PDB file of C-alpha atoms in Angstrom:
ATOM      1  CA  MET P   1      69.113  83.595 115.461  1.00  0.00           C
ATOM      2  CA  LYS P   2      70.237  81.060 118.845  1.00  0.00           C
ATOM      3  CA  TYR P   3      73.152  82.484 120.614  1.00  0.00           C
ATOM      4  CA  SER P   4      75.021  79.741 122.643  1.00  0.00           C
ATOM      5  CA  PHE P   5      76.059  82.309 125.665  1.00  0.00           C
ATOM      6  CA  MET P   6      72.443  83.921 125.888  1.00  0.00           C
ATOM      7  CA  THR P   7      68.856  82.120 127.010  1.00  0.00           C
ATOM      8  CA  ASP P   8      66.023  83.219 124.274  1.00  0.00           C
ATOM      9  CA  ILE P   9      64.810  85.347 126.758  1.00  0.00           C
ATOM     10  CA  GLU P  10      67.977  86.938 127.598  1.00  0.00           C
ATOM     11  CA  VAL P  11      68.639  87.925 123.771  1.00  0.00           C
ATOM     12  CA  LEU P  12      64.800  88.783 123.115  1.00  0.00           C
ATOM     13  CA  LEU P  13      65.307  91.557 126.707  1.00  0.00           C
ATOM     14  CA  ALA P  14      69.093  92.174 125.341  1.00  0.00           C
ATOM     15  CA  TYR P  15      67.145  93.123 121.608  1.00  0.00           C
ATOM     16  CA  GLU P  16      64.612  95.420 123.476  1.00  0.00           C
ATOM     17  CA  SER P  17      66.781  97.359 125.823  1.00  0.00           C
ATOM     18  CA  ILE P  18      69.333  98.194 123.010  1.00  0.00           C
ATOM     19  CA  ARG P  19      65.940  99.541 120.867  1.00  0.00           C
ATOM     20  CA  ASN P  20      64.561 100.941 123.503  1.00  0.00           C
ATOM     21  CA  THR P  21      67.948 103.415 124.447  1.00  0.00           C
ATOM     22  CA  LYS P  22      67.697 103.802 120.533  1.00  0.00           C
ATOM     23  CA  SER P  23      65.112 105.436 120.895  1.00  0.00           C
ATOM     24  CA  ARG P  24      65.800 107.657 123.613  1.00  0.00           C
ATOM     25  CA  TYR P  25      68.669 108.916 122.086  1.00  0.00           C
ATOM     26  CA  CYS P  26      66.009 110.955 119.392  1.00  0.00           C
ATOM     27  CA  ARG P  27      63.540 111.865 121.709  1.00  0.00           C
ATOM     28  CA  LEU P  28      66.035 113.419 124.329  1.00  0.00           C
ATOM     29  CA  ILE P  29      67.821 115.114 121.171  1.00  0.00           C
ATOM     30  CA  ASP P  30      64.539 116.270 119.722  1.00  0.00           C
ATOM     31  CA  MET P  31      63.303 117.501 123.443  1.00  0.00           C
ATOM     32  CA  LYS P  32      66.438 118.690 124.023  1.00  0.00           C
ATOM     33  CA  GLN P  33      67.321 117.140 127.336  1.00  0.00           C
ATOM     34  CA  TRP P  34      70.549 117.465 127.670  1.00  0.00           C
ATOM     35  CA  ASP P  35      71.227 116.381 131.244  1.00  0.00           C
ATOM     36  CA  GLU P  36      69.163 113.034 130.546  1.00  0.00           C
ATOM     37  CA  LEU P  37      71.566 112.398 126.884  1.00  0.00           C
ATOM     38  CA  GLY P  38      74.272 111.218 128.131  1.00  0.00           C
ATOM     39  CA  SER P  39      72.449 108.290 129.390  1.00  0.00           C
ATOM     40  CA  VAL P  40      71.932 106.690 126.399  1.00  0.00           C
ATOM     41  CA  PHE P  41      76.051 106.691 126.106  1.00  0.00           C
ATOM     42  CA  ALA P  42      78.517 104.572 127.407  1.00  0.00           C
ATOM     43  CA  PRO P  43      81.651 106.604 129.320  1.00  0.00           C
ATOM     44  CA  ASN P  44      83.868 106.403 127.072  1.00  0.00           C
ATOM     45  CA  ALA P  45      81.673 106.524 124.139  1.00  0.00           C
ATOM     46  CA  VAL P  46      83.122 107.545 120.057  1.00  0.00           C
ATOM     47  CA  ALA P  47      80.675 108.888 117.667  1.00  0.00           C
ATOM     48  CA  ASP P  48      81.979 109.689 114.111  1.00  0.00           C
ATOM     49  CA  PHE P  49      79.387 112.480 112.346  1.00  0.00           C
ATOM     50  CA  SER P  50      82.327 113.050 109.749  1.00  0.00           C
ATOM     51  CA  THR P  51      80.499 113.429 105.624  1.00  0.00           C
ATOM     52  CA  GLU P  52      82.192 112.617 102.513  1.00  0.00           C
ATOM     53  CA  GLY P  53      83.444 116.360 102.207  1.00  0.00           C
ATOM     54  CA  ASN P  54      82.760 117.179 105.344  1.00  0.00           C
ATOM     55  CA  PRO P  55      85.331 115.482 107.841  1.00  0.00           C
ATOM     56  CA  ILE P  56      84.225 116.425 111.679  1.00  0.00           C
ATOM     57  CA  PRO P  57      87.146 115.097 114.673  1.00  0.00           C
ATOM     58  CA  LEU P  58      85.265 111.546 116.572  1.00  0.00           C
ATOM     59  CA  LEU P  59      83.809 113.496 119.416  1.00  0.00           C
ATOM     60  CA  GLU P  60      85.357 110.877 122.009  1.00  0.00           C
ATOM     61  CA  GLY P  61      83.964 110.820 125.516  1.00  0.00           C
ATOM     62  CA  ARG P  62      80.124 111.055 127.060  1.00  0.00           C
ATOM     63  CA  ASP P  63      80.423 114.317 128.320  1.00  0.00           C
ATOM     64  CA  ILE P  64      82.189 116.081 125.023  1.00  0.00           C
ATOM     65  CA  ILE P  65      79.733 114.497 122.916  1.00  0.00           C
ATOM     66  CA  VAL P  66      76.269 115.636 124.819  1.00  0.00           C
ATOM     67  CA  LYS P  67      78.406 119.691 125.000  1.00  0.00           C
ATOM     68  CA  VAL P  68      78.781 119.111 120.621  1.00  0.00           C
ATOM     69  CA  PHE P  69      75.316 118.351 120.370  1.00  0.00           C
ATOM     70  CA  LYS P  70      74.174 120.533 122.864  1.00  0.00           C
ATOM     71  CA  ASP P  71      75.865 123.266 121.658  1.00  0.00           C
ATOM     72  CA  LEU P  72      74.853 122.786 117.932  1.00  0.00           C
ATOM     73  CA  VAL P  73      71.644 121.001 117.630  1.00  0.00           C
ATOM     74  CA  HIS P  74      70.067 123.483 120.649  1.00  0.00           C
ATOM     75  CA  PRO P  75      68.900 126.220 118.592  1.00  0.00           C
ATOM     76  CA  ALA P  76      67.305 123.908 116.107  1.00  0.00           C
ATOM     77  CA  GLU P  77      64.113 121.913 115.599  1.00  0.00           C
ATOM     78  CA  THR P  78      64.684 118.360 115.132  1.00  0.00           C
ATOM     79  CA  VAL P  79      63.027 115.044 114.443  1.00  0.00           C
ATOM     80  CA  HIS P  80      65.086 112.126 114.944  1.00  0.00           C
ATOM     81  CA  GLN P  81      63.588 108.686 113.839  1.00  0.00           C
ATOM     82  CA  VAL P  82      64.874 105.146 113.700  1.00  0.00           C
ATOM     83  CA  HIS P  83      63.232 102.331 112.251  1.00  0.00           C
ATOM     84  CA  SER P  84      63.941  98.456 112.256  1.00  0.00           C
ATOM     85  CA  ALA P  85      66.868  97.756 113.633  1.00  0.00           C
ATOM     86  CA  GLU P  86      69.011  94.831 112.629  1.00  0.00           C
ATOM     87  CA  ILE P  87      70.594  93.902 116.030  1.00  0.00           C
ATOM     88  CA  GLU P  88      73.625  91.122 115.895  1.00  0.00           C
ATOM     89  CA  LEU P  89      74.683  90.285 119.850  1.00  0.00           C
ATOM     90  CA  ILE P  90      78.131  89.800 119.548  1.00  0.00           C
ATOM     91  CA  SER P  91      78.947  88.549 123.585  1.00  0.00           C
ATOM     92  CA  ALA P  92      76.543  88.685 126.529  1.00  0.00           C
ATOM     93  CA  THR P  93      77.530  92.181 127.158  1.00  0.00           C
ATOM     94  CA  GLU P  94      77.974  93.925 123.444  1.00  0.00           C
ATOM     95  CA  ALA P  95      76.043  93.719 120.168  1.00  0.00           C
ATOM     96  CA  LYS P  96      76.380  95.414 116.563  1.00  0.00           C
ATOM     97  CA  VAL P  97      73.599  97.236 115.550  1.00  0.00           C
ATOM     98  CA  ILE P  98      72.185  98.593 112.243  1.00  0.00           C
ATOM     99  CA  SER P  99      69.748 101.332 112.105  1.00  0.00           C
ATOM    100  CA  PRO P 100      68.063 102.964 109.545  1.00  0.00           C
ATOM    101  CA  MET P 101      67.624 106.606 109.924  1.00  0.00           C
ATOM    102  CA  GLU P 102      65.658 110.205 109.324  1.00  0.00           C
ATOM    103  CA  ASP P 103      66.653 113.674 110.135  1.00  0.00           C
ATOM    104  CA  TYR P 104      64.511 116.943 109.220  1.00  0.00           C
ATOM    105  CA  VAL P 105      66.535 120.152 111.197  1.00  0.00           C
ATOM    106  CA  THR P 106      65.846 123.470 111.130  1.00  0.00           C
ATOM    107  CA  PHE P 107      67.816 126.771 112.156  1.00  0.00           C
ATOM    108  CA  PRO P 108      66.624 129.610 112.840  1.00  0.00           C
ATOM    109  CA  GLU P 109      65.862 132.346 109.949  1.00  0.00           C
ATOM    110  CA  GLY P 110      70.037 133.783 109.579  1.00  0.00           C
ATOM    111  CA  SER P 111      71.745 130.614 111.421  1.00  0.00           C
ATOM    112  CA  GLU P 112      75.540 129.613 110.087  1.00  0.00           C
ATOM    113  CA  HIS P 113      73.799 126.216 110.051  1.00  0.00           C
ATOM    114  CA  LEU P 114      71.865 125.105 106.951  1.00  0.00           C
ATOM    115  CA  SER P 115      68.978 123.047 107.688  1.00  0.00           C
ATOM    116  CA  PHE P 116      67.888 119.553 106.305  1.00  0.00           C
ATOM    117  CA  HIS P 117      66.054 116.721 105.999  1.00  0.00           C
ATOM    118  CA  GLY P 118      68.522 113.324 105.735  1.00  0.00           C
ATOM    119  CA  TYR P 119      67.968 109.927 105.225  1.00  0.00           C
ATOM    120  CA  GLY P 120      70.711 107.231 106.135  1.00  0.00           C
ATOM    121  CA  TYR P 121      71.700 104.195 108.400  1.00  0.00           C
ATOM    122  CA  TYR P 122      73.266 104.686 111.732  1.00  0.00           C
ATOM    123  CA  TYR P 123      76.239 101.827 112.499  1.00  0.00           C
ATOM    124  CA  GLU P 124      76.559 101.404 116.144  1.00  0.00           C
ATOM    125  CA  THR P 125      78.269  99.185 118.930  1.00  0.00           C
ATOM    126  CA  PHE P 126      76.395  99.085 122.281  1.00  0.00           C
ATOM    127  CA  VAL P 127      77.408  97.285 125.551  1.00  0.00           C
ATOM    128  CA  ALA P 128      75.942  96.173 128.488  1.00  0.00           C
ATOM    129  CA  ILE P 129      77.453  97.994 131.444  1.00  0.00           C
ATOM    130  CA  ASP P 130      76.067  96.488 134.728  1.00  0.00           C
ATOM    131  CA  GLY P 131      72.989  94.816 132.763  1.00  0.00           C
ATOM    132  CA  GLN P 132      72.411  98.410 131.469  1.00  0.00           C
ATOM    133  CA  TRP P 133      72.699  98.805 127.743  1.00  0.00           C
ATOM    134  CA  TYR P 134      74.561 101.846 126.252  1.00  0.00           C
ATOM    135  CA  ILE P 135      75.675 103.258 122.715  1.00  0.00           C
ATOM    136  CA  GLN P 136      79.697 102.713 122.882  1.00  0.00           C
ATOM    137  CA  HIS P 137      80.719 103.623 119.335  1.00  0.00           C
ATOM    138  CA  THR P 138      78.310 105.390 116.580  1.00  0.00           C
ATOM    139  CA  ARG P 139      79.052 106.210 113.285  1.00  0.00           C
ATOM    140  CA  LEU P 140      75.961 107.972 111.102  1.00  0.00           C
ATOM    141  CA  GLU P 141      76.761 107.135 107.184  1.00  0.00           C
ATOM    142  CA  ARG P 142      74.043 109.172 105.071  1.00  0.00           C
ATOM    143  CA  LEU P 143      72.576 107.919 101.257  1.00  0.00           C
ATOM    144  CA  LYS P 144      70.717 111.628 101.206  1.00  0.00           C
ATOM    145  CA  PHE P 145      70.817 114.845 102.457  1.00  0.00           C
ATOM    146  CA  ASP P 146      68.412 117.246 100.642  1.00  0.00           C
ATOM    147  CA  VAL P 147      69.050 121.125 102.159  1.00  0.00           C
ATOM    148  CA  ILE P 148      65.536 122.868 102.948  1.00  0.00           C
TER     149      ILE P 148
END
């Protein structure tokens, strides 16, 4: 796709930076590197992890998103995978991204949370701030959710 506001090289660099940011997101969650997780989110990021029948309040702000992940996911073993993303640059500093995903989350026996294997898509907006791409808005839409 040709963009009038960026050179071909700038487009490729943006795509690669966006992909790397999302890959880092998955790794930092799975490795429980909470102090670094905030580095993938814009300061005023918003996360929407509601599912049908399970409304969850929007998480607003990088620090809140990281805190909720840490509190909820820390006791679990997790594997997050994202696959080839569709990336549409809206401007030199904004992109819409759709990424197929799969996650496998197991909580310790006796936990109040269900262990599961899920599949779906992330619908996201990324923004570039001072040349670095960050997740501005993320919404996870699950297609399948298997309790394990």
